[in-house]
Tab-separated table of C-alpha atoms in Angstrom:
chain	number	residue	atom	x	y	z
A	1	MET	CA	100.774	-176.344	27.088
A	2	SER	CA	99.961	-180.118	28.158
A	3	ALA	CA	98.747	-180.651	24.720
A	4	ASN	CA	102.345	-180.231	23.725
A	5	ALA	CA	103.745	-181.603	26.332
A	6	GLY	CA	103.487	-185.598	25.233
A	7	ASN	CA	105.406	-185.133	22.023
A	8	LYS	CA	108.849	-183.493	23.239
A	9	ARG	CA	108.070	-180.628	20.673
A	10	PRO	CA	109.565	-176.785	21.763
A	11	LEU	CA	106.925	-174.279	23.860
A	12	SER	CA	106.506	-171.339	22.327
A	13	PRO	CA	108.115	-168.165	22.531
A	14	HIS	CA	112.005	-171.056	22.173
A	15	LEU	CA	113.217	-168.731	24.687
A	16	GLN	CA	116.687	-170.677	23.952
A	17	VAL	CA	116.800	-168.961	20.469
A	18	TYR	CA	115.150	-166.136	21.422
A	19	ARG	CA	117.264	-162.978	20.082
A	20	PRO	CA	116.818	-160.397	23.453
A	21	GLN	CA	115.628	-157.323	21.685
A	22	ILE	CA	114.121	-153.731	24.131
A	23	THR	CA	110.270	-155.231	23.766
A	24	SER	CA	110.660	-158.809	25.308
A	25	ILE	CA	113.405	-157.510	27.513
A	26	LEU	CA	111.719	-154.156	28.999
A	27	SER	CA	108.210	-156.540	29.215
A	28	ILE	CA	109.722	-159.373	31.795
A	29	THR	CA	111.489	-156.123	33.209
A	30	HIS	CA	108.349	-155.189	34.107
A	31	ARG	CA	106.965	-158.261	35.856
A	32	ALA	CA	110.180	-158.367	37.399
A	33	THR	CA	109.692	-154.728	39.400
A	34	GLY	CA	106.257	-156.293	39.686
A	35	VAL	CA	107.661	-158.424	41.762
A	36	VAL	CA	110.110	-156.771	43.357
A	37	ASN	CA	108.307	-154.077	43.851
A	38	MET	CA	104.991	-156.531	46.359
A	39	PHE	CA	108.452	-157.242	48.641
A	40	GLY	CA	109.376	-153.658	48.511
A	41	LEU	CA	105.611	-152.734	49.968
A	42	MET	CA	105.339	-155.431	52.790
A	43	VAL	CA	108.378	-153.760	54.594
A	44	LEU	CA	106.045	-150.314	54.070
A	45	ALA	CA	103.942	-151.926	56.124
A	46	LEU	CA	106.312	-153.543	58.191
A	47	TRP	CA	107.728	-150.374	58.950
A	48	LEU	CA	104.077	-148.950	59.336
A	49	ILE	CA	103.607	-151.504	62.036
A	50	THR	CA	106.443	-151.362	63.835
A	51	ALA	CA	105.803	-147.312	63.432
A	52	ALA	CA	102.574	-147.966	65.284
A	53	THR	CA	103.730	-150.434	68.162
A	54	SER	CA	105.900	-148.857	70.188
A	55	ASN	CA	109.459	-147.451	70.378
A	56	GLU	CA	111.326	-150.380	70.705
A	57	ALA	CA	110.069	-152.416	67.169
A	58	PHE	CA	109.911	-148.613	65.427
A	59	ALA	CA	114.457	-148.872	66.534
A	60	SER	CA	115.395	-151.682	65.398
A	61	MET	CA	113.216	-151.674	61.815
A	62	GLN	CA	114.765	-148.342	61.422
A	63	TRP	CA	118.600	-149.689	62.280
A	64	LEU	CA	117.275	-152.793	59.711
A	65	MET	CA	117.097	-149.567	57.320
A	66	GLY	CA	119.366	-147.801	57.534
A	67	SER	CA	122.846	-150.847	57.448
A	68	PHE	CA	123.637	-151.841	54.148
A	69	VAL	CA	121.181	-153.817	53.140
A	70	GLY	CA	118.050	-151.803	53.895
A	71	VAL	CA	120.258	-148.481	51.948
A	72	ALA	CA	120.829	-151.009	49.234
A	73	ALA	CA	117.003	-152.231	48.874
A	74	MET	CA	115.973	-148.839	48.748
A	75	ILE	CA	117.932	-148.021	46.092
A	76	VAL	CA	117.041	-151.189	43.929
A	77	TRP	CA	112.787	-150.264	45.021
A	78	SER	CA	113.519	-147.215	43.818
A	79	TRP	CA	113.749	-147.376	40.602
A	80	THR	CA	112.296	-150.915	40.867
A	81	ILE	CA	109.384	-148.195	41.389
A	82	PHE	CA	109.440	-145.101	38.242
A	83	TYR	CA	110.258	-148.436	36.153
A	84	HIS	CA	107.323	-150.629	36.741
A	85	LEU	CA	105.635	-146.896	37.365
A	86	CYS	CA	106.518	-145.588	33.623
A	87	ASN	CA	106.521	-148.664	32.203
A	88	GLY	CA	102.876	-148.913	32.969
A	89	VAL	CA	101.840	-145.303	32.477
A	90	ARG	CA	103.279	-146.680	29.058
A	91	HIS	CA	101.015	-150.092	29.431
A	92	LEU	CA	98.492	-147.286	29.578
A	93	VAL	CA	98.696	-145.620	26.502
A	94	TRP	CA	98.784	-149.256	24.551
A	95	ASP	CA	95.330	-149.604	25.968
A	96	THR	CA	93.990	-146.751	24.391
A	97	GLY	CA	95.097	-148.235	21.041
A	98	HIS	CA	98.093	-145.354	21.044
A	99	GLY	CA	102.048	-146.082	19.492
A	100	LEU	CA	101.871	-149.608	19.258
A	101	ASP	CA	104.309	-149.332	15.772
A	102	VAL	CA	107.403	-151.107	16.057
A	103	ALA	CA	109.527	-147.816	15.694
A	104	GLN	CA	107.202	-146.242	18.259
A	105	VAL	CA	107.019	-149.015	20.907
A	106	THR	CA	111.286	-149.217	20.765
A	107	ARG	CA	111.420	-145.259	21.355
A	108	SER	CA	108.640	-145.357	24.105
A	109	GLY	CA	110.747	-148.274	25.316
A	110	ILE	CA	113.689	-146.458	25.483
A	111	LEU	CA	111.854	-142.789	27.174
A	112	VAL	CA	110.899	-145.202	29.693
A	113	LEU	CA	115.092	-146.478	30.682
A	114	VAL	CA	115.719	-142.699	30.688
A	115	ILE	CA	112.693	-141.107	32.602
A	116	SER	CA	112.753	-144.534	35.410
A	117	SER	CA	116.617	-143.649	35.849
A	118	THR	CA	116.294	-139.481	35.963
A	119	LEU	CA	113.404	-139.733	38.569
A	120	THR	CA	115.826	-141.996	40.488
A	121	LEU	CA	118.498	-140.181	39.781
A	122	VAL	CA	116.469	-136.472	41.558
A	123	ALA	CA	114.909	-139.002	44.639
A	124	TRP	CA	118.260	-140.303	45.537
A	125	ILE	CA	120.735	-136.424	44.851
A	126	SER	CA	117.226	-134.983	46.782
A	127	ALA	CA	117.153	-136.988	49.874
A	128	ALA	CA	120.981	-136.228	50.533
A	129	VAL	CA	120.429	-132.380	49.495
A	130	ILE	CA	116.963	-132.252	52.193
B	1	MET	CA	86.413	-196.485	30.808
B	2	ARG	CA	83.520	-195.981	28.928
B	3	ASP	CA	82.409	-192.715	29.308
B	4	TYR	CA	78.917	-191.295	28.867
B	5	ARG	CA	79.147	-188.038	29.128
B	6	THR	CA	79.578	-185.476	26.179
B	7	PRO	CA	82.026	-183.662	25.927
B	8	THR	CA	80.221	-180.624	26.496
B	9	ALA	CA	79.440	-182.147	30.363
B	10	ARG	CA	83.324	-182.697	30.148
B	11	VAL	CA	84.453	-179.590	29.858
B	12	ARG	CA	82.181	-177.797	32.009
B	13	GLY	CA	84.006	-176.240	35.697
B	14	LEU	CA	87.667	-176.159	33.947
B	15	GLY	CA	87.922	-173.452	31.120
B	16	SER	CA	87.959	-170.110	31.593
B	17	ALA	CA	85.798	-168.536	34.677
B	18	HIS	CA	84.689	-165.183	32.879
B	19	GLU	CA	86.165	-162.968	35.073
B	20	GLY	CA	89.285	-162.934	33.626
B	21	THR	CA	88.158	-158.759	31.892
B	22	GLY	CA	87.091	-157.964	35.186
B	23	HIS	CA	90.499	-158.451	36.814
B	24	TRP	CA	91.974	-157.101	33.370
B	25	ILE	CA	90.356	-153.553	34.068
B	26	ASN	CA	90.899	-153.551	37.903
B	27	GLN	CA	94.525	-154.132	37.323
B	28	ARG	CA	94.368	-150.679	35.296
B	29	VAL	CA	91.511	-149.287	37.446
B	30	SER	CA	94.416	-149.516	40.522
B	31	ALA	CA	97.366	-148.703	38.059
B	32	VAL	CA	95.581	-145.237	37.650
B	33	ALA	CA	94.695	-144.402	41.209
B	34	MET	CA	98.705	-145.567	41.874
B	35	VAL	CA	99.641	-142.660	39.515
B	36	PRO	CA	99.880	-139.154	41.910
B	37	LEU	CA	99.541	-141.052	44.327
B	38	VAL	CA	102.903	-143.454	44.295
B	39	LEU	CA	104.683	-140.338	43.248
B	40	TRP	CA	103.344	-138.125	46.160
B	41	PHE	CA	104.706	-141.260	48.470
B	42	VAL	CA	107.862	-141.156	47.016
B	43	GLY	CA	108.287	-137.266	47.373
B	44	SER	CA	106.766	-137.402	51.403
B	45	ILE	CA	109.137	-140.334	51.693
B	46	ILE	CA	112.144	-138.010	50.882
B	47	PHE	CA	111.347	-135.252	52.726
B	48	HIS	CA	110.662	-137.364	55.891
B	49	LEU	CA	114.036	-139.850	55.701
B	50	GLY	CA	115.507	-138.734	58.609
B	51	ASP	CA	112.210	-138.609	61.004
B	52	ASP	CA	112.371	-140.409	64.331
B	53	ARG	CA	109.123	-142.242	65.923
B	54	ALA	CA	107.691	-138.472	67.086
B	55	ALA	CA	108.337	-136.486	63.620
B	56	ILE	CA	106.303	-139.206	61.374
B	57	MET	CA	103.448	-139.439	64.251
B	58	ALA	CA	102.623	-136.211	63.499
B	59	TRP	CA	103.628	-136.291	59.956
B	60	LEU	CA	99.889	-138.587	60.286
B	61	GLN	CA	97.513	-137.379	62.162
B	62	ASN	CA	97.531	-134.510	58.730
B	63	PRO	CA	94.027	-135.684	57.614
B	64	LEU	CA	95.418	-135.212	54.373
B	65	VAL	CA	98.762	-137.337	54.707
B	66	ALA	CA	96.569	-139.816	56.060
B	67	ILE	CA	93.737	-139.923	53.827
B	68	LEU	CA	96.052	-140.436	50.607
B	69	LEU	CA	98.211	-143.160	52.246
B	70	THR	CA	95.658	-145.003	53.098
B	71	LEU	CA	94.576	-145.227	49.444
B	72	GLY	CA	97.806	-146.169	48.368
B	73	MET	CA	98.167	-148.884	51.100
B	74	VAL	CA	94.008	-149.979	49.680
B	75	ALA	CA	95.080	-149.353	45.534
B	76	SER	CA	99.515	-150.609	45.947
B	77	PHE	CA	97.740	-154.115	47.940
B	78	TYR	CA	95.201	-154.124	45.424
B	79	HIS	CA	97.426	-154.022	43.128
B	80	ALA	CA	99.572	-156.371	44.320
B	81	ARG	CA	97.130	-158.879	44.677
B	82	LEU	CA	96.183	-158.808	41.134
B	83	GLY	CA	99.770	-158.963	39.493
B	84	ILE	CA	101.473	-161.846	41.783
B	85	GLN	CA	97.958	-163.895	41.329
B	86	VAL	CA	98.630	-163.829	37.180
B	87	VAL	CA	102.236	-164.737	37.815
B	88	VAL	CA	101.625	-167.801	40.620
B	89	GLU	CA	99.465	-168.779	37.348
B	90	ASP	CA	101.479	-168.732	34.640
B	91	TYR	CA	104.753	-170.131	36.348
B	92	ILE	CA	103.618	-173.278	38.854
B	93	HIS	CA	101.636	-175.340	37.092
B	94	ASN	CA	101.293	-178.462	39.789
B	95	THR	CA	97.738	-177.783	41.118
B	96	ALA	CA	99.262	-178.180	44.613
B	97	ALA	CA	101.993	-175.924	45.002
B	98	LYS	CA	99.531	-173.796	43.082
B	99	VAL	CA	96.558	-173.535	45.128
B	100	VAL	CA	98.629	-172.709	48.408
B	101	SER	CA	100.749	-169.566	46.547
B	102	LEU	CA	98.307	-168.472	46.039
B	103	LEU	CA	96.411	-168.916	49.073
B	104	VAL	CA	99.976	-167.777	50.920
B	105	VAL	CA	100.519	-164.615	48.817
B	106	GLN	CA	96.864	-163.217	48.811
B	107	LEU	CA	96.020	-164.481	52.168
B	108	LEU	CA	99.647	-162.358	53.859
B	109	LEU	CA	98.781	-159.005	51.737
B	110	LEU	CA	95.836	-159.098	52.985
B	111	ALA	CA	97.337	-159.275	56.371
B	112	LEU	CA	99.912	-156.415	55.676
B	113	GLY	CA	97.710	-154.405	54.290
B	114	VAL	CA	94.532	-154.017	56.562
B	115	GLY	CA	97.822	-154.076	59.644
B	116	SER	CA	99.504	-150.451	57.695
B	117	VAL	CA	95.528	-149.512	57.343
B	118	PHE	CA	95.418	-149.900	60.694
B	119	ALA	CA	98.478	-148.668	62.066
B	120	VAL	CA	98.089	-145.470	59.774
B	121	TRP	CA	95.070	-144.256	61.658
B	122	LYS	CA	96.083	-145.712	65.125
B	123	MET	CA	99.121	-143.143	64.761
B	124	ALA	CA	96.870	-140.702	63.337
B	125	LEU	CA	94.706	-141.398	66.313
B	126	ALA	CA	96.396	-141.323	68.243
């Protein structure tokens, strides 16, 4: 990085001219969903802490989570959690040295998108039914 | 300015801390633990969406629930701490900003992690 900073040559991976591919898009999505999940985890911690504190504190938290912003955030978090979980399992499989051919990586990537979206739908349909 | 130090002496302590493999393995160990714990948690939350405070406390008084939730929170906060550390190190190059960001984020995660585990056990043993 610093060695190239002086001579103004472009730095790898040349994002300005890099053609988006399912591999690169799913990779950065894994990182982005991880960060989003961290914020969800912080809110979950606050939810538990308010539940342990008082009726008033928990009521304000429940009001926030029941508001439009709260529900929208939970819908987003449900998908980011399932995506990061499924793609994380994909990473664990790669760590064993399996599924690393380009065709297999593309197939498992599509599978991750399908499974994580299906799980999100199933979760919200179950929530509505129960 | 003349520098009598050898090239090795100049770079020593500036490079790898040789902790990368441990970080990588811990990220994966926590990930494996989280697969069943997160699935259990998301499933449970769906059943308890409409619960009031008393019902949630009653749910947490089941020892299995308190233990699984504790394990889930510990694994999740640890996994988040490892992950966000790499993200900060990758994108924030200014040393002062990087050190401050790492301190703030990781101490916040530690505080919320300890706070949530205490909250679970306070309700579990109430």
